[in-house]
Structures are given as C-alpha cells and as structure tokens.
CSV table of C-alpha atoms and ligand atoms in Angstrom, one decimal:
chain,number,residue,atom,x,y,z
A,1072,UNK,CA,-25.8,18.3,-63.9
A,1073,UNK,CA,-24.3,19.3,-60.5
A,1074,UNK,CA,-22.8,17.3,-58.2
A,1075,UNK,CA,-23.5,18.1,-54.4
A,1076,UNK,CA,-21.3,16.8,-51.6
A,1077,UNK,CA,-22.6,18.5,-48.6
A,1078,UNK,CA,-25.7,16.9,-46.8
A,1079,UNK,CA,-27.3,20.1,-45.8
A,1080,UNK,CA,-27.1,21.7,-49.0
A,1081,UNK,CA,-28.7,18.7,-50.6
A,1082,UNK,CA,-31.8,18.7,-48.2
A,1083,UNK,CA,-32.5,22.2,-48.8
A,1084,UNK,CA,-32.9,21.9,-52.7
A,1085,UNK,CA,-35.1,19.2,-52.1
A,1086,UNK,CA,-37.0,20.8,-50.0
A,1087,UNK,CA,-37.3,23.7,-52.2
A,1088,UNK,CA,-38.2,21.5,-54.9
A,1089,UNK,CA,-40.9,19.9,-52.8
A,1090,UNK,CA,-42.1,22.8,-52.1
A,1091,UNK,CA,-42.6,23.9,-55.7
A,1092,UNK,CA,-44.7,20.5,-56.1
A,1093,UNK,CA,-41.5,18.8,-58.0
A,1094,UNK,CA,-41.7,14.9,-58.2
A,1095,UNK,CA,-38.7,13.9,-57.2
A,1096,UNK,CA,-37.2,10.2,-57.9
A,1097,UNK,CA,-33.9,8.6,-56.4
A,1098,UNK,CA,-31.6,6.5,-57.1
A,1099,UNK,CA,-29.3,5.1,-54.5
A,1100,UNK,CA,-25.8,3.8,-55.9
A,1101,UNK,CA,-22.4,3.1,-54.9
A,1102,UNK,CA,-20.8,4.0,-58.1
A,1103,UNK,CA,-18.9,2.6,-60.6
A,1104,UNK,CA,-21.8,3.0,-62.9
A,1105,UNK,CA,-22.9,0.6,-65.6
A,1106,UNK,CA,-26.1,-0.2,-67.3
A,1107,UNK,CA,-27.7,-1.8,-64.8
A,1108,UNK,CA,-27.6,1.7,-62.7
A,1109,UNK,CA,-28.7,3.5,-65.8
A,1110,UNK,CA,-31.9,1.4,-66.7
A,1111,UNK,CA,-32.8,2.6,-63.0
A,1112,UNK,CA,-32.3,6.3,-64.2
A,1113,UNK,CA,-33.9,5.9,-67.1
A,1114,UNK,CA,-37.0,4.9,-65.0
A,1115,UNK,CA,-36.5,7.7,-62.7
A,1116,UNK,CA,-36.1,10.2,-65.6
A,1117,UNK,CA,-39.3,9.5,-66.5
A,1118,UNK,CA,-41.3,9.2,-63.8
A,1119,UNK,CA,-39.9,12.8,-62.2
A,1120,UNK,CA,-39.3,16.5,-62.6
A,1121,UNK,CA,-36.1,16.3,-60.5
A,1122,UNK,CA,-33.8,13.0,-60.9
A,1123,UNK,CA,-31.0,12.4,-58.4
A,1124,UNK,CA,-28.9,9.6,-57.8
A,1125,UNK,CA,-26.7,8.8,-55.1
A,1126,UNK,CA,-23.0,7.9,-54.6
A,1127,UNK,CA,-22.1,6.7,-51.6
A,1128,UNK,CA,-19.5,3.8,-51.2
A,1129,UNK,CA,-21.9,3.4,-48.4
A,1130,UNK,CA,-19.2,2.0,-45.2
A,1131,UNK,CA,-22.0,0.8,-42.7
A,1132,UNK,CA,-23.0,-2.2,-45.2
A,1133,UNK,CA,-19.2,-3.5,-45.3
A,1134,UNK,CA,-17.8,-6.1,-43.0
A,1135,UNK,CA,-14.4,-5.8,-41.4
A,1136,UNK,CA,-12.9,-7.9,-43.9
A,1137,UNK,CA,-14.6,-7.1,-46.6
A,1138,UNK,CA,-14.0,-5.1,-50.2
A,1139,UNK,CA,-14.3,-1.5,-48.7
A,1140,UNK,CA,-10.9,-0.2,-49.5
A,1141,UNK,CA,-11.1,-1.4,-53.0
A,1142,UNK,CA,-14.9,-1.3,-53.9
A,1143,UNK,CA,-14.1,0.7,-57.6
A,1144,UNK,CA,-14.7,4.2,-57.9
A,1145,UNK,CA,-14.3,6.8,-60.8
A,1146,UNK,CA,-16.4,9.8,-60.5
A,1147,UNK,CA,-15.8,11.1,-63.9
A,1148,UNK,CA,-17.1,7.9,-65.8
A,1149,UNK,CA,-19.9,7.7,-63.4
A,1150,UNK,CA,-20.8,11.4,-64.2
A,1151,UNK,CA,-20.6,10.8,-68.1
A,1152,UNK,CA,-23.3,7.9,-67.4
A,1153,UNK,CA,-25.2,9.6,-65.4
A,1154,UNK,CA,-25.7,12.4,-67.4
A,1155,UNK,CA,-26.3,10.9,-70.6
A,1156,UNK,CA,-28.9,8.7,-68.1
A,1157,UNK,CA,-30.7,11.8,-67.3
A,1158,UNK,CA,-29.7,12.8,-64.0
A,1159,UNK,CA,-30.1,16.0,-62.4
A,1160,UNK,CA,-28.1,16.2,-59.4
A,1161,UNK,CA,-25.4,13.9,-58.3
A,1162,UNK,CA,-25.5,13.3,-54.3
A,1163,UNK,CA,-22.2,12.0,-53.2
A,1164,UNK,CA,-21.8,12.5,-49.7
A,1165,UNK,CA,-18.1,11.8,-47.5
A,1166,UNK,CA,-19.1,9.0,-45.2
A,1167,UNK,CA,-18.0,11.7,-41.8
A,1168,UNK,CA,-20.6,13.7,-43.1
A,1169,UNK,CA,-23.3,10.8,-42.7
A,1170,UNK,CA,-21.6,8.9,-39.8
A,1171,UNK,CA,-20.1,11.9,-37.6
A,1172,UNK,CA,-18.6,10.6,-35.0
A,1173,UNK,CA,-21.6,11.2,-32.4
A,1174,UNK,CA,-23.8,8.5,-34.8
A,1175,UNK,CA,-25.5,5.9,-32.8
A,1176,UNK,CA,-29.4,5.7,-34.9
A,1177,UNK,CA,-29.7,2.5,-36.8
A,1178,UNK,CA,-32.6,1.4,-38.7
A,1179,UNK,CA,-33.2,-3.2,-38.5
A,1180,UNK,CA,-35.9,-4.7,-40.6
A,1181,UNK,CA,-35.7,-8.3,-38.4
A,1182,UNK,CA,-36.9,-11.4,-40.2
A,1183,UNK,CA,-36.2,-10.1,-44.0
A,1184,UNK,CA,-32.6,-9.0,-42.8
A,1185,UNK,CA,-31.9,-12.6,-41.2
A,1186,UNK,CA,-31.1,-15.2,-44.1
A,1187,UNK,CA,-29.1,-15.3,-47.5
A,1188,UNK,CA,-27.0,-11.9,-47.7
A,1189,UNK,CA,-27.5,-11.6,-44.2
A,1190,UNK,CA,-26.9,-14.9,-43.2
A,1191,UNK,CA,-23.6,-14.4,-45.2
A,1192,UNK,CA,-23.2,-10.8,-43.9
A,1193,UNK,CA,-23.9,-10.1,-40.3
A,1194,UNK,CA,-24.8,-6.4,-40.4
A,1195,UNK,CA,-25.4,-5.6,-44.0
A,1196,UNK,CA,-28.4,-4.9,-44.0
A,1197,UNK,CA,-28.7,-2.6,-41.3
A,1198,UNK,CA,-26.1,-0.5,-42.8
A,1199,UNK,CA,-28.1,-0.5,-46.4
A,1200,UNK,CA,-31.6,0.0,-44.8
A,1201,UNK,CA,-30.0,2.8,-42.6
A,1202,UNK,CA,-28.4,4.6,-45.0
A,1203,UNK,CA,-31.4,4.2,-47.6
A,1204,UNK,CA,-33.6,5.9,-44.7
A,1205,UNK,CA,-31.0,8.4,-44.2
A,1206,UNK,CA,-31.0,9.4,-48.0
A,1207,UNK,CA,-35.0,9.4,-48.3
A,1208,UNK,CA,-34.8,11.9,-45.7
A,1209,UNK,CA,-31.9,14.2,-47.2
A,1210,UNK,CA,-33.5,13.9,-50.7
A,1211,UNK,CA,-36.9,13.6,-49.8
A,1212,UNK,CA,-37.8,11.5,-52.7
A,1213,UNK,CA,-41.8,10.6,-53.8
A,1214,UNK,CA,-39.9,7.6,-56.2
A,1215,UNK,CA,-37.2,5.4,-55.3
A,1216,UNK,CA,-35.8,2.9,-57.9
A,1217,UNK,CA,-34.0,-0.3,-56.8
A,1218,UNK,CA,-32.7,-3.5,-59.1
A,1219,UNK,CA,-34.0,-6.8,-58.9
A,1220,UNK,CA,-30.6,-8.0,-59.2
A,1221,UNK,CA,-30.4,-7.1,-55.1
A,1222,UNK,CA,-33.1,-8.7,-54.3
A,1223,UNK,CA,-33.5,-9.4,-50.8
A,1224,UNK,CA,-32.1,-6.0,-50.3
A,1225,UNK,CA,-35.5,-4.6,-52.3
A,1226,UNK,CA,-37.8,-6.7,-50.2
A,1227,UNK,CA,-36.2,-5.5,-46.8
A,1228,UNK,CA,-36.4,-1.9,-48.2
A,1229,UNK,CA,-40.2,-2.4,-49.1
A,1230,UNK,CA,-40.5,-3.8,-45.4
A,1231,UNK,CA,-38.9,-0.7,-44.0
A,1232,UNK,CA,-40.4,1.9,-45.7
A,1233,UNK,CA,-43.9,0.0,-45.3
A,1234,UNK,CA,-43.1,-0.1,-41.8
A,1235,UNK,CA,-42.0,3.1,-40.6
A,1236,UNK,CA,-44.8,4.8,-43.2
A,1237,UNK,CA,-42.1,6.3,-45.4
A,1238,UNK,CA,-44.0,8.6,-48.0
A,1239,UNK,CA,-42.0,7.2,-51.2
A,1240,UNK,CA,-42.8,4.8,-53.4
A,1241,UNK,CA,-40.7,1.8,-54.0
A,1242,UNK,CA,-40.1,0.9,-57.7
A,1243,UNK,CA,-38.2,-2.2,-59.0
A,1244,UNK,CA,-36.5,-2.6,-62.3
A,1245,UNK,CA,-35.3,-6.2,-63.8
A,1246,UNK,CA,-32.0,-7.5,-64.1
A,1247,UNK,CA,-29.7,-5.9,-66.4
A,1248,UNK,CA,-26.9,-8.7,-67.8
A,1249,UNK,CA,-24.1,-8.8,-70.2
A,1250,UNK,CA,-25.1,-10.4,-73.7
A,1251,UNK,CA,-23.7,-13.2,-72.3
A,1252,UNK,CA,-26.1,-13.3,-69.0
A,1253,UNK,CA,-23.4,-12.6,-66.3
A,1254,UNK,CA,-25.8,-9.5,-64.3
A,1255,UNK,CA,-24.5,-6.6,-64.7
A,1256,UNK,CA,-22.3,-5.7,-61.5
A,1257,UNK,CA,-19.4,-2.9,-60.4
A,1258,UNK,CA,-18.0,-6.1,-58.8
A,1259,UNK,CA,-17.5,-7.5,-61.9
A,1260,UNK,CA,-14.5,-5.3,-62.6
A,1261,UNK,CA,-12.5,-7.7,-59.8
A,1262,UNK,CA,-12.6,-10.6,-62.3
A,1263,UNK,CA,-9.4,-11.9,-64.2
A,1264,UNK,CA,-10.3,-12.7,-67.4
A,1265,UNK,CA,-10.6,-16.1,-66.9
A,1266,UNK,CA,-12.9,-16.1,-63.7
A,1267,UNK,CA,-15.2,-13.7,-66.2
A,1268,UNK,CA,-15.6,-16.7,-68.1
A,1269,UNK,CA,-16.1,-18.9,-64.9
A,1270,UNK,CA,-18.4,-16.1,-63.7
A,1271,UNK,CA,-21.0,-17.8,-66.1
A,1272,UNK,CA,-22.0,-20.7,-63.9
A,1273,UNK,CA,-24.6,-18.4,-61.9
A,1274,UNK,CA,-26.7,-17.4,-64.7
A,1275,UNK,CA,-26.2,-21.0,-66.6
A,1276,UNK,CA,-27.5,-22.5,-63.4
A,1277,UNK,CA,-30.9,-19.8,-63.3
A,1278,UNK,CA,-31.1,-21.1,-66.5
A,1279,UNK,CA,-30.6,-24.6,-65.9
A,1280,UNK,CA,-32.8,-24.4,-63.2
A,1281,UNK,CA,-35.7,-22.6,-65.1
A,1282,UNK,CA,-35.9,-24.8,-68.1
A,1283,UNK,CA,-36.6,-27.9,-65.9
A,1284,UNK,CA,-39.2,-25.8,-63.8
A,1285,UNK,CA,-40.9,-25.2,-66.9
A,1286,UNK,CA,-40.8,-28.8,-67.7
A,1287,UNK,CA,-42.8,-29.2,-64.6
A,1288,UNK,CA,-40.2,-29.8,-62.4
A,1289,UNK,CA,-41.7,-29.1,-58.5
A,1290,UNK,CA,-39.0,-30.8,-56.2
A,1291,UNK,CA,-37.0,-28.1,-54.4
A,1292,UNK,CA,-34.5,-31.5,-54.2
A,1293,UNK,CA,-34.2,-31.9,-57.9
A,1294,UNK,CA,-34.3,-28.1,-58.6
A,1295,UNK,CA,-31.5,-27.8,-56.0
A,1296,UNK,CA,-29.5,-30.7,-57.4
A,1297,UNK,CA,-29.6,-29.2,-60.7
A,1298,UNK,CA,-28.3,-26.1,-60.1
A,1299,UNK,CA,-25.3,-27.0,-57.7
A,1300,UNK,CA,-23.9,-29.1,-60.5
A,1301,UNK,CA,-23.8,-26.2,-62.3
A,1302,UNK,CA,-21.5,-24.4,-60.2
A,1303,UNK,CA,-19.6,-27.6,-59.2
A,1304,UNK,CA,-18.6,-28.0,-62.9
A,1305,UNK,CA,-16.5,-24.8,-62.7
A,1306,UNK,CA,-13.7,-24.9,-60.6
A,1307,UNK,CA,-13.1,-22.3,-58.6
A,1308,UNK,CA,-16.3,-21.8,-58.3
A,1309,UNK,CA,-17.7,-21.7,-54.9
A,1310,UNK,CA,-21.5,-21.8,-53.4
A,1311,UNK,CA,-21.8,-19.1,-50.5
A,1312,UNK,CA,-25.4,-19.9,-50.4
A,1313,UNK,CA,-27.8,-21.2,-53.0
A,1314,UNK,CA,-31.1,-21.5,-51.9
A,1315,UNK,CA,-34.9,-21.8,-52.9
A,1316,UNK,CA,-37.4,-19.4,-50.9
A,1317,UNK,CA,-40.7,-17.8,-51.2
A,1318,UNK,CA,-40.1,-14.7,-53.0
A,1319,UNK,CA,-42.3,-12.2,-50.5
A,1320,UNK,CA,-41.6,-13.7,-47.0
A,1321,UNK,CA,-38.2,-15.3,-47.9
A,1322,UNK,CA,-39.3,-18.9,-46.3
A,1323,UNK,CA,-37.5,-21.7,-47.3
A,1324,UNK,CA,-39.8,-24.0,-49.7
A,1325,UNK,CA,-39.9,-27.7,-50.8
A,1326,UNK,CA,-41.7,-27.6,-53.3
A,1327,UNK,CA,-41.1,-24.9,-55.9
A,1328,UNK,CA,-44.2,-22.7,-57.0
A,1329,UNK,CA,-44.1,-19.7,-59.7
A,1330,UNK,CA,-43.5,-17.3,-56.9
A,1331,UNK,CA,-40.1,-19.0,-55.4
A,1332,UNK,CA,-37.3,-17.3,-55.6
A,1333,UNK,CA,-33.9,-19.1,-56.6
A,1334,UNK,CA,-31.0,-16.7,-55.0
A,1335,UNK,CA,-27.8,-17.4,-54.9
A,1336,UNK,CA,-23.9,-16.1,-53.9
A,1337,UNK,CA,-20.9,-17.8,-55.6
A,1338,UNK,CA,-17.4,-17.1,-55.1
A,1339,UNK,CA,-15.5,-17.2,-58.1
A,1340,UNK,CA,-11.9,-16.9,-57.0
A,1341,UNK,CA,-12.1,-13.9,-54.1
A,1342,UNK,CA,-15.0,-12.9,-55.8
A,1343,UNK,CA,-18.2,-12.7,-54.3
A,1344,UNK,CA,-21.1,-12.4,-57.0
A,1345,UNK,CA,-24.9,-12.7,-56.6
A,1346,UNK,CA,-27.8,-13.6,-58.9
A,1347,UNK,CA,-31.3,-14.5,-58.6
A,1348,UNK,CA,-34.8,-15.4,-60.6
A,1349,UNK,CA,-38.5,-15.9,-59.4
A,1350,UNK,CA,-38.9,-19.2,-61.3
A,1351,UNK,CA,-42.6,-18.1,-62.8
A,1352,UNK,CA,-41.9,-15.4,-64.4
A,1353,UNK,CA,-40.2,-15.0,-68.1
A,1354,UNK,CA,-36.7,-13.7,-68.7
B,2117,AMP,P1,-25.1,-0.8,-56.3
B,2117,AMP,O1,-24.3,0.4,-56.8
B,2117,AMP,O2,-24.5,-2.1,-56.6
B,2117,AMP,O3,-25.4,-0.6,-54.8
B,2117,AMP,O4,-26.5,-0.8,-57.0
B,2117,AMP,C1,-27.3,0.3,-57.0
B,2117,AMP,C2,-28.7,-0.1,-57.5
B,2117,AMP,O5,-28.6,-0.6,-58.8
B,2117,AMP,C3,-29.4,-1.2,-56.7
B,2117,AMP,O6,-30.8,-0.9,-56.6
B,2117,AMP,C4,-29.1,-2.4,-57.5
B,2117,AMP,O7,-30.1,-3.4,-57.3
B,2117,AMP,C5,-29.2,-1.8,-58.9
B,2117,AMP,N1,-28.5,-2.7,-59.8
B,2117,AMP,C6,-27.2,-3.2,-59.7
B,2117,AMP,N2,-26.9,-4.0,-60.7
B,2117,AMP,C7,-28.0,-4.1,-61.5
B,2117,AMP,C8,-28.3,-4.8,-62.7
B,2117,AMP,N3,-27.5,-5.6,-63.3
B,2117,AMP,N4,-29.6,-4.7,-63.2
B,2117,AMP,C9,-30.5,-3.8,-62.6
B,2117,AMP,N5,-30.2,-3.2,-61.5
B,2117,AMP,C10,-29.0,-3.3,-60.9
C-alpha cells in the first residue's frame, strides 16, 4: 500500500488505471480511522480492482472557530487500518496543494446544503461537496462509498453528482456504532470519560424514538417530545438541532412516515456529535 501526497501524481495513476479498464472505488476520509471508515473499505474492496481512500483533514468544511487545529490525526494507525481494510493507495494531499493560493472554484448544492448541518454550519457544505468534486476528478473513481452516519452530507453529494452528471456511482453503507450504540466517530476521541458515557443520550433517544414509532406513533409532536427528554435527562447535554424531515428532500414533516428522517446534533460538553435514523427501516 503506498501512500501518495502529490495531486498530479495521483491523477495520473488513475488515469492509467482507467485506461487499463480498472474499476476504481473511493473512499473519502479525514482520518483518524475507525471501523466505521473500514466497513466503507471493505465495500470498496469488493466492488473494485483499485481501492483508494482519502485523507484529507479537509480545511474548506471548517468554520473559523471550529476544531481544525485539533481534528485528530495519526497516519501510522490510519495506515495499519487501512491496509488490513484492503486499500490500495492512500491519497493524502497538503491542503496548499488543493487550495493554492490562486483558488477561487466552489461547488453549492442550494436547497439540500441549507438546513441541519448547514443551518448549524454556514459553509460546510460547500467545502465537503467541493472537495469531494475535487477528489472524483484527481482519482477518477467509477465507486464512491459514503456513511449513513453523515447523512445529509450523502444526500447533498447524490444531488451534486446527479447534477453536474458526475460519472461515479454513489454507494451508502449503514451506521457503524460502538456495542454500546454511540456511532462510531474520530470526534469521539474529544470525550472525557464521563461525557462518553453522557454521549449515549443520542442513540437512547433514536431508540426511544423508534420503539414508539413502531408502536404506531405518527405525531412529529409526540415523536419530538420523546426524544428531547432524552437528551434533557443528561446534563450537559445540549440539542444543536434535533429535527424530523423527509429523508430524500429534507422537508420538515408533521406527521412521521417510514421514510422520515430523525437527525440530530448534540453537544456534550464542547463536543459536537451527530446521529441519525430513517424511522421505517430496521436497525
Ligand atoms: P469522516 O472521516 O468523518 O469525514 O468520514 C468519512 C466517511 O466515513 C464518511 O462517508 C462518513 O459518513 C463515514 N463514516 C464515519 N463514521 C461512520 C460510522 N460510524 N459508520 C459508517 N460510516 C461512517
């Protein structure tokens, strides 16, 4: 497994290999690897003759006062995983090589890009979905593989690369949590171990929230009651946003169907941690 830092030396393998007919899958990252990352891999391994994944601590997607500086990194651990996961080539860019100082291109998917993370984050999204069309075009995938856990961020990529007639197919892989249901996440490695603990309120309230859908539960009200209370009963716990939508267009919704999406963004401490579920389908 070889790990490539230069942009123009990582187009030209993939040309080559598309050249040669290779299938070639990707899987964008910002490091820190865990299992999560790896079930994507495992996917990708699969599905292609040439697996790469990216890491890119990716600065476009980062507020001014947000966790850039300290996102965690450690390239060796992420290249034992990685390996182990299959991969072929490791693309990890500097960020002056993909934002020279002349950059001024920016890919905006509009509506998708507007609430929830983007409400939250002015911005995000236009740094993720430009820097995703930035690495389909160095890597020149025919396979990408996203996580579910990031989900609004999958549904603005589909919109972009439906959109602007990308040729790679967009594949998503379910949510990958602890044994204890926290999702898997590199931000996890911020929390004490006593905000770990608190960290469970997100998926106790998916769960609290699912079990009285499936009891036939349709109020968005109810629903929404239910699952505050969750996070109100931790303290230290605090809701960014917690809200019921329709799972393709992302349309706030009264009353919950199988398709509705419950997303969410808690603080715990100084924390910011995300979770979501489409309440029809089984986890
Ligand atoms: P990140 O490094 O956080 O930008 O995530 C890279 C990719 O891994 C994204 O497509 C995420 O949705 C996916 N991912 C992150 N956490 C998980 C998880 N717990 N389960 C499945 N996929 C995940």
């Amino acid at each position: 497994m070889n790990v490539i830092e230069s942009v123009a030396e990582m187009q030209r393998i993939a040309l080559k290999a598309k050249g040669e007919g290779k299938r070639i899958a990707l899987v964008p990252t910002m490091g820190y690897l865990h299992a999560g990352h790896a079930s994507l891999m495992h996917e990708g391994r699969r599905r292609s003759d040439l697996l790469v994944t990216s890491i890119f601590v990716n600065p476009a997607q980062f507020g001014a006062n947000e966790d850039l500086d300290k996102y965690p990194r450690d390239m060796e651990r992420d290249m034992k995983i990685a390996r182990e996961a299959g991969v072929d080539l490791i693309f990890a860019p500097q960020p002056v090589d993909m934002y020279p100082p002349e950059f001024q291109t920016w890919v905006d998917v509009e509506r998708l890009s507007l609430p929830l993370c983007g409400a939250s984050r002015p911005g995000h999204f236009r740094g993720v979905t430009t820097v995703v069309c930035k690495l389909f075009s160095i890597v020149q995938p025919t396979l990408a593989l996203f996580g579910i856990k990031d989900y609004q961020q999958l549904a603005v990529i589909r919109r972009m690369t439906a959109d602007l007639n990308l040729p790679v197919e967009i594949a998503d892989m379910p949510i990958v949590r602890e044994i204890d249901g926290l999702a898997m996440s590199s931000r996890n490695a911020y929390l004490s171990p006593e905000n770990r603990i608190k960290a469970l309120c997100l998926s106790r309230a998916i769960q609290s929230v699912l079990e009285s859908y499936r009891g036939g539960e349709r109020d968005v009200l109810v629903l929404d009651r239910n699952a505050r209370e969750q996070i109100a009963a931790v303290k230290g716990a605090e809701i960014d946003y917690l809200e019921f939508r329709n799972g393709a267009t992302l349309e706030l919704q009264q009353q919950a169907d199988d398709q509705t999406l419950l997303a969410m963004a808690i603080k715990i401490g100084t924390t910011r941690l995300i979770d979501n579920c489409i309440l029809g389908e089984d986890r």
